[in-house]
Short mmCIF file of C-alpha atoms in Angstrom, two decimals:
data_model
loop_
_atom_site.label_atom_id
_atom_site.label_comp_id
_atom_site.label_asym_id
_atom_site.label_seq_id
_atom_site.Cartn_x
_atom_site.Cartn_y
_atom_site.Cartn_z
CA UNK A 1 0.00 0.00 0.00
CA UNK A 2 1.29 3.51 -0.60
CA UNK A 3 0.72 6.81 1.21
CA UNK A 4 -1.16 7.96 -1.82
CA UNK A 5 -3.55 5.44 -1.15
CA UNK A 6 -4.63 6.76 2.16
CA UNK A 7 -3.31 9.82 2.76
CA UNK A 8 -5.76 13.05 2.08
CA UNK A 9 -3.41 15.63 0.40
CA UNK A 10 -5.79 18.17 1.40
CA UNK A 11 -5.70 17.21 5.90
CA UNK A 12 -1.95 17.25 5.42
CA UNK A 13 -0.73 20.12 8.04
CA UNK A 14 2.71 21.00 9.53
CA UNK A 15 3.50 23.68 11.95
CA UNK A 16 1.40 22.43 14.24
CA UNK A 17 0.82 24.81 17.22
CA UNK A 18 -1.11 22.07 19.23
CA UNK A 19 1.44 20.74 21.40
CA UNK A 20 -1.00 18.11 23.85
CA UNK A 21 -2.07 15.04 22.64
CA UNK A 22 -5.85 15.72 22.94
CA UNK A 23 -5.36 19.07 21.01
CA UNK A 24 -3.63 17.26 18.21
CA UNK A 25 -5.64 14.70 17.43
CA UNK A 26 -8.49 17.23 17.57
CA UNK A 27 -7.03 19.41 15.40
CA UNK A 28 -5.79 16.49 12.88
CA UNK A 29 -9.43 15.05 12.95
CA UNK A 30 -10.60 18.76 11.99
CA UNK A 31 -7.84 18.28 9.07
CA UNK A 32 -10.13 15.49 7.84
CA UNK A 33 -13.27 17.29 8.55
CA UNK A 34 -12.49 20.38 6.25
CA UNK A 35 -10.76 17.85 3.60
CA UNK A 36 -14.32 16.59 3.25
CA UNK A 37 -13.37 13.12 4.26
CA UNK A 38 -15.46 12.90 7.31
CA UNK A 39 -19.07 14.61 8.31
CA UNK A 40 -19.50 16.85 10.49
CA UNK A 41 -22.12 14.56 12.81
CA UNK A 42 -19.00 12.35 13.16
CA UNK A 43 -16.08 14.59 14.25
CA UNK A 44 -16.95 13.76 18.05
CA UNK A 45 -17.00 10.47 18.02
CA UNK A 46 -14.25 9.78 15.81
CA UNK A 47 -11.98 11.65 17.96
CA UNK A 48 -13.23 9.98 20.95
CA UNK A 49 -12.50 6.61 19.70
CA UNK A 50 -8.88 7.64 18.99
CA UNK A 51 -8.81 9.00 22.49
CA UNK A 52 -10.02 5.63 23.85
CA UNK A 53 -7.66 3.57 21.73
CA UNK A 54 -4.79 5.95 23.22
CA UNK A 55 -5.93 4.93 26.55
CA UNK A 56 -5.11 1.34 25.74
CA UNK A 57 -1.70 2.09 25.40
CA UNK A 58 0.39 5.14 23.11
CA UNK A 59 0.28 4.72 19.28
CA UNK A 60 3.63 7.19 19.90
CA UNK A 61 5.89 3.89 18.36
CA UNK A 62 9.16 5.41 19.12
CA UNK A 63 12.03 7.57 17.30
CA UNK A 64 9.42 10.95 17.46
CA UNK A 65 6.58 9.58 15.48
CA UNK A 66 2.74 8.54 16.58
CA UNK A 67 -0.07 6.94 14.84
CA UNK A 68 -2.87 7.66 16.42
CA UNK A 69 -5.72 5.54 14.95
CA UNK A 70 -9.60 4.28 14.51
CA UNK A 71 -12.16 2.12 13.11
CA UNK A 72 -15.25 3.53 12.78
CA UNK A 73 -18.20 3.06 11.06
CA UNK A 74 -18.88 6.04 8.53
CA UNK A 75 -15.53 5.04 7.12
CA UNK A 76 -15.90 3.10 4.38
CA UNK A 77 -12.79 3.32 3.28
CA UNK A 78 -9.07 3.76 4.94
CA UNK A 79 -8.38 7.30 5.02
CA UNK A 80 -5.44 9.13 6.91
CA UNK A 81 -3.58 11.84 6.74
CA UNK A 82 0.13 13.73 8.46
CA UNK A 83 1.15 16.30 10.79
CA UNK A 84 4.37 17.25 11.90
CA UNK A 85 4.78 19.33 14.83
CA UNK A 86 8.05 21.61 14.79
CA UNK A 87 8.15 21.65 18.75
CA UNK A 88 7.45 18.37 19.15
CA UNK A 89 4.15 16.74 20.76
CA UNK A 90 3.80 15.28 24.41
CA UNK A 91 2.50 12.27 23.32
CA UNK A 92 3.19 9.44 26.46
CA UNK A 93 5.58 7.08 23.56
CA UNK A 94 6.83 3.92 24.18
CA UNK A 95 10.06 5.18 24.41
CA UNK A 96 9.34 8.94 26.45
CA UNK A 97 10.37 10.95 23.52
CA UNK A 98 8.41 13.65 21.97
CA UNK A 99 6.92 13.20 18.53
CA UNK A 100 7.30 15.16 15.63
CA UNK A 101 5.65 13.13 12.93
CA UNK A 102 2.02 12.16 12.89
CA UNK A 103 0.17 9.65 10.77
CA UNK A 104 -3.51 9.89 11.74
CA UNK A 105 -5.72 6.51 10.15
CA UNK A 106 -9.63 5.95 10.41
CA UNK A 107 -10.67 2.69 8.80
CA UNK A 108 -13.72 0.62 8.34
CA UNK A 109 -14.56 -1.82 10.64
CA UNK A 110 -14.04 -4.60 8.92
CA UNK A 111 -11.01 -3.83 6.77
CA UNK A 112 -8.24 -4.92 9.42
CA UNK A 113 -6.10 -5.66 6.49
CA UNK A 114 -5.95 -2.17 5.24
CA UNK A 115 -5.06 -0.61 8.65
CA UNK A 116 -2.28 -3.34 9.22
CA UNK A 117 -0.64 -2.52 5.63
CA UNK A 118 -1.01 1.42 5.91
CA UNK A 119 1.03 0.75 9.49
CA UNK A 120 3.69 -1.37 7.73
CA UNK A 121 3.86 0.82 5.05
CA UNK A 122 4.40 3.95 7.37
CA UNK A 123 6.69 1.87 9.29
CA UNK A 124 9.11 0.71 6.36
CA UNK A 125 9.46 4.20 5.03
CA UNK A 126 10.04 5.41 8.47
CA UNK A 127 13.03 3.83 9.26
CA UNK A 128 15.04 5.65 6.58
CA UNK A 129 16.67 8.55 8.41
CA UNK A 130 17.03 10.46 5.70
CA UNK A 131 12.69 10.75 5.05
CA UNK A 132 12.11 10.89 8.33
CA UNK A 133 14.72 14.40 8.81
CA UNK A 134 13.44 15.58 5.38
CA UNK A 135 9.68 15.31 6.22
CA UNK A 136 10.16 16.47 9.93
CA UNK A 137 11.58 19.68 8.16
CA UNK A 138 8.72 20.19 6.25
CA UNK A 139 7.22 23.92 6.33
CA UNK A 140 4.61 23.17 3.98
CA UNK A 141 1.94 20.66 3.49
CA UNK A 142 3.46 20.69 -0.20
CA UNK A 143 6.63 19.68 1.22
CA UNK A 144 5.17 16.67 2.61
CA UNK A 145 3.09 15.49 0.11
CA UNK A 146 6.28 15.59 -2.27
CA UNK A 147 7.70 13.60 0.06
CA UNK A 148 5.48 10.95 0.70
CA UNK A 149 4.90 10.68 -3.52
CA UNK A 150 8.94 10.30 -3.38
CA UNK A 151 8.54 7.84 -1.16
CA UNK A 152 5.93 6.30 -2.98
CA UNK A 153 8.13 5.94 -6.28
CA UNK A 154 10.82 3.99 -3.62
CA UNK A 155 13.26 7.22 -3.97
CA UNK A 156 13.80 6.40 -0.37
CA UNK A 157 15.97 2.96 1.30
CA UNK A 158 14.63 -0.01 3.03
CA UNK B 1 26.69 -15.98 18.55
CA UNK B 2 25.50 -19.00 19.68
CA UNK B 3 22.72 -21.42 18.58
CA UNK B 4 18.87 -19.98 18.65
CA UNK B 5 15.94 -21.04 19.68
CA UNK B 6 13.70 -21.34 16.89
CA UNK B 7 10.15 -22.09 16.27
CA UNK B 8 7.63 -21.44 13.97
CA UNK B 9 4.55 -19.35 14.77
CA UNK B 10 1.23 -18.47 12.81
CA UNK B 11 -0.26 -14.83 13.36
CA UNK B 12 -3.91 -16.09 14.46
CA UNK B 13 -6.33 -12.81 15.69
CA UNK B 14 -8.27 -11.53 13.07
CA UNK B 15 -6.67 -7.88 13.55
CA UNK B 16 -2.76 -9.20 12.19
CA UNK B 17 -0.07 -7.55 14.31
CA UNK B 18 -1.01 -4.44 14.22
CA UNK B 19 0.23 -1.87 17.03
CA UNK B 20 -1.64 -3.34 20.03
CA UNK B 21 -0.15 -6.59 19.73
CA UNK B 22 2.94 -5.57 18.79
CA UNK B 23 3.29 -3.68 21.98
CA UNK B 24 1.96 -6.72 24.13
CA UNK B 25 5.03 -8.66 21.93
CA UNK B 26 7.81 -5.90 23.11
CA UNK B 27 6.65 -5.70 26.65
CA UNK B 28 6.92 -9.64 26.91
CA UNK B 29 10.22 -9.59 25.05
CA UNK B 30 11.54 -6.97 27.16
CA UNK B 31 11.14 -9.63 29.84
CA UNK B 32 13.55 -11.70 28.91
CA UNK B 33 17.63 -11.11 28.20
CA UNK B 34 17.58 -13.27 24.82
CA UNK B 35 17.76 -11.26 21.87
CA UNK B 36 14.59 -12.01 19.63
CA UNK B 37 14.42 -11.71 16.44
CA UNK B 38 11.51 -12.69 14.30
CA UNK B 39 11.75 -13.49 10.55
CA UNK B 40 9.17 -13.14 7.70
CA UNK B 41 10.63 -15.10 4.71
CA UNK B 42 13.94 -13.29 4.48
CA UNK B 43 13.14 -10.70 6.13
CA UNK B 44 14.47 -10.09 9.61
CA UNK B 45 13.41 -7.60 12.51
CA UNK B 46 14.84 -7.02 16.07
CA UNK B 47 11.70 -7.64 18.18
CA UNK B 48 11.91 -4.95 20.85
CA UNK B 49 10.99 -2.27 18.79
CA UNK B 50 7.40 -1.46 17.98
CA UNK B 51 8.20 0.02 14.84
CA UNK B 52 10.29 -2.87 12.75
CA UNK B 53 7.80 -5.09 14.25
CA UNK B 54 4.99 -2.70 12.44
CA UNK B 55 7.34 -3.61 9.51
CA UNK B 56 6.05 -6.94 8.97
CA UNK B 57 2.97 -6.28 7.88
CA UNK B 58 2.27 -9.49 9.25
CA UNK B 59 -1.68 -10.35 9.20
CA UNK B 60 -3.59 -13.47 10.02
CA UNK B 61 -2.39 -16.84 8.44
CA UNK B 62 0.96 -15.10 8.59
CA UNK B 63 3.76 -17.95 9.39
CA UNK B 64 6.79 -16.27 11.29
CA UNK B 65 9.97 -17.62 12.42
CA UNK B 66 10.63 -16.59 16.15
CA UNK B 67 14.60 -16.70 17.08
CA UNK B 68 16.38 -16.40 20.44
CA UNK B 69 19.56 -15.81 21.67
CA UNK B 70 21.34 -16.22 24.92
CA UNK B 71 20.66 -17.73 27.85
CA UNK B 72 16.64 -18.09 28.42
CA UNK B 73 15.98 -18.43 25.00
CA UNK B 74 13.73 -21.37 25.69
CA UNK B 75 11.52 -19.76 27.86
CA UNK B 76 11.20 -16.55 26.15
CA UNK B 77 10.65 -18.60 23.05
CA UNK B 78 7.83 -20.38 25.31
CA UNK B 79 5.74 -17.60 26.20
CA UNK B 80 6.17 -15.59 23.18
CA UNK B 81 4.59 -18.37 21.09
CA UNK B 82 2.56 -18.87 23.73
CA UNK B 83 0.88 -15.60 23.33
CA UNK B 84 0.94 -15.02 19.89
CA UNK B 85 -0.79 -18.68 18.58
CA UNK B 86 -3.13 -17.55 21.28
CA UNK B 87 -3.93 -15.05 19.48
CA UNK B 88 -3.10 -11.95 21.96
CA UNK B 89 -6.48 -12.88 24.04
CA UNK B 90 -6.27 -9.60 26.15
CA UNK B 91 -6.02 -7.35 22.97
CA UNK B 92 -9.12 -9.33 21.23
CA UNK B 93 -11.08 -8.71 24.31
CA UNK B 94 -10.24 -4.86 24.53
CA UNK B 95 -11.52 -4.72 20.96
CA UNK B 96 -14.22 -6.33 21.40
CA UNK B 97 -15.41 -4.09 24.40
CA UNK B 98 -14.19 -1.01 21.87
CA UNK B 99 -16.57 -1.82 19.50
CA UNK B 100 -19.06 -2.94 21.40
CA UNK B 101 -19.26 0.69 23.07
CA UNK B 102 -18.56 2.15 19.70
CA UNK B 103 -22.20 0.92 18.34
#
């Protein structure tokens, strides 16, 4: 699966100036809201369900990125989208570091397949250093979707 | 390095190893001083570390070689296996509830 797949180009924001978890995944669930990707009836509950599933333990996976995630039902199909915070994000990781990169997902219900390949496909592209500095220097949501098309056409390792 | 401890293991909850259970899998690793690594064809990941784990993409039917190193390889070998062919029962159960309360 590739980012282009589930990514909105329009949700994509970076400077965030939410710096609490809460905050952030408000503000990236708004992203998706005024990308037209979710209604306005469900803003509430989706972020609610993320904030539950963060309960169950961080989706902050370590070396400054988080993916905070969702099923829900007026998905019908995976959508997700990226934030990167400048100052970083307080975001209770695995490993007690702050988090600069965000990969928001809301998937159908009964598409665990989809979820699981978006994750390994964020995962794979995140271990090369080189994305992960370029897209955490991002200014612009341009920047990042360049990126993530670059990284899409394999332009970065692993 | 010495000799591991190898078995084969088969991904079994509907959900794959997705971040939950990948979490459950580092905490329980993290238990034991063997260094684990777990191996998708020819593909290899360290498995402390949510992220290569995420790497796998490894959903259910998936068949995974789990290696160990050092001196309680056996038993880490044990009660990882143990609680992936068991399908990570507290995650299922947690997901279940989710969902249930999401309806």
């Amino acid at each position: 699966m590739k980012f282009s797949d589930f990514i909105c180009k329009n949700a994509i924001r970076t400077q965030l100036e939410a710096d609490q978890k809460e905050a952030v995944i408000r503000a990236m669930t708004k992203s998706l809201l005024e990308a037209g990707r979710i209604n306005e009836k469900d803003y509430e509950s989706i972020v609610e369900a993320i904030l539950k599933r963060e309960e169950l333990g961080s989706t902050g996976i370590g070396r400054g990125v988080a993916v905070p995630h969702t099923k829900h039902p007026s998905i019908d199909k995976l959508i997700g989208t990226v934030a990167i915070s400048d100052q970083g994000v307080d975001f209770e990781s695995l490993d007690g570091e702050k988090v600069h990169l965000l990969f928001l997902l809301v998937s159908p219900p009964d598409r665990p397949g989809d979820h699981l390949r978006a994750l390994e496909n964020i995962s794979r592209q995140l271990r090369d250093d080189t994305f992960c500095r370029f897209l955490k220097q991002s200014k612009k949501p341009e920047d990042v979707w360049q990126l993530l098309e670059e990284a899409d056409a394999n332009k970065f390792g692993s | 390095m010495s000799t591991p401890v190898t078995r084969v293991i088969v991904i079994r909850n509907e959900q794959g190893l997705h971040a939950r259970p990948a979490d459950m899998f580092v905490k329980l690793a993290n238990q034991f001083n063997a260094r684990i690594v777990l191996v998708r064809d020819n593909y290899r990941v360290e498995a402390r570390n949510i992220m290569d784990l995420l790497t796998l993409g490894a959903g259910p039917g998936t068949e995974l070689v789990l290696e160990a190193y050092g001196d309680d390889a056996q038993q880490a070998v044990e009660a990882l296996a143990q609680l992936v062919e068991s399908g990570f029962p507290k995650e299922d159960a947690e997901n279940e509830q989710s969902q249930a309360e999401g309806e």
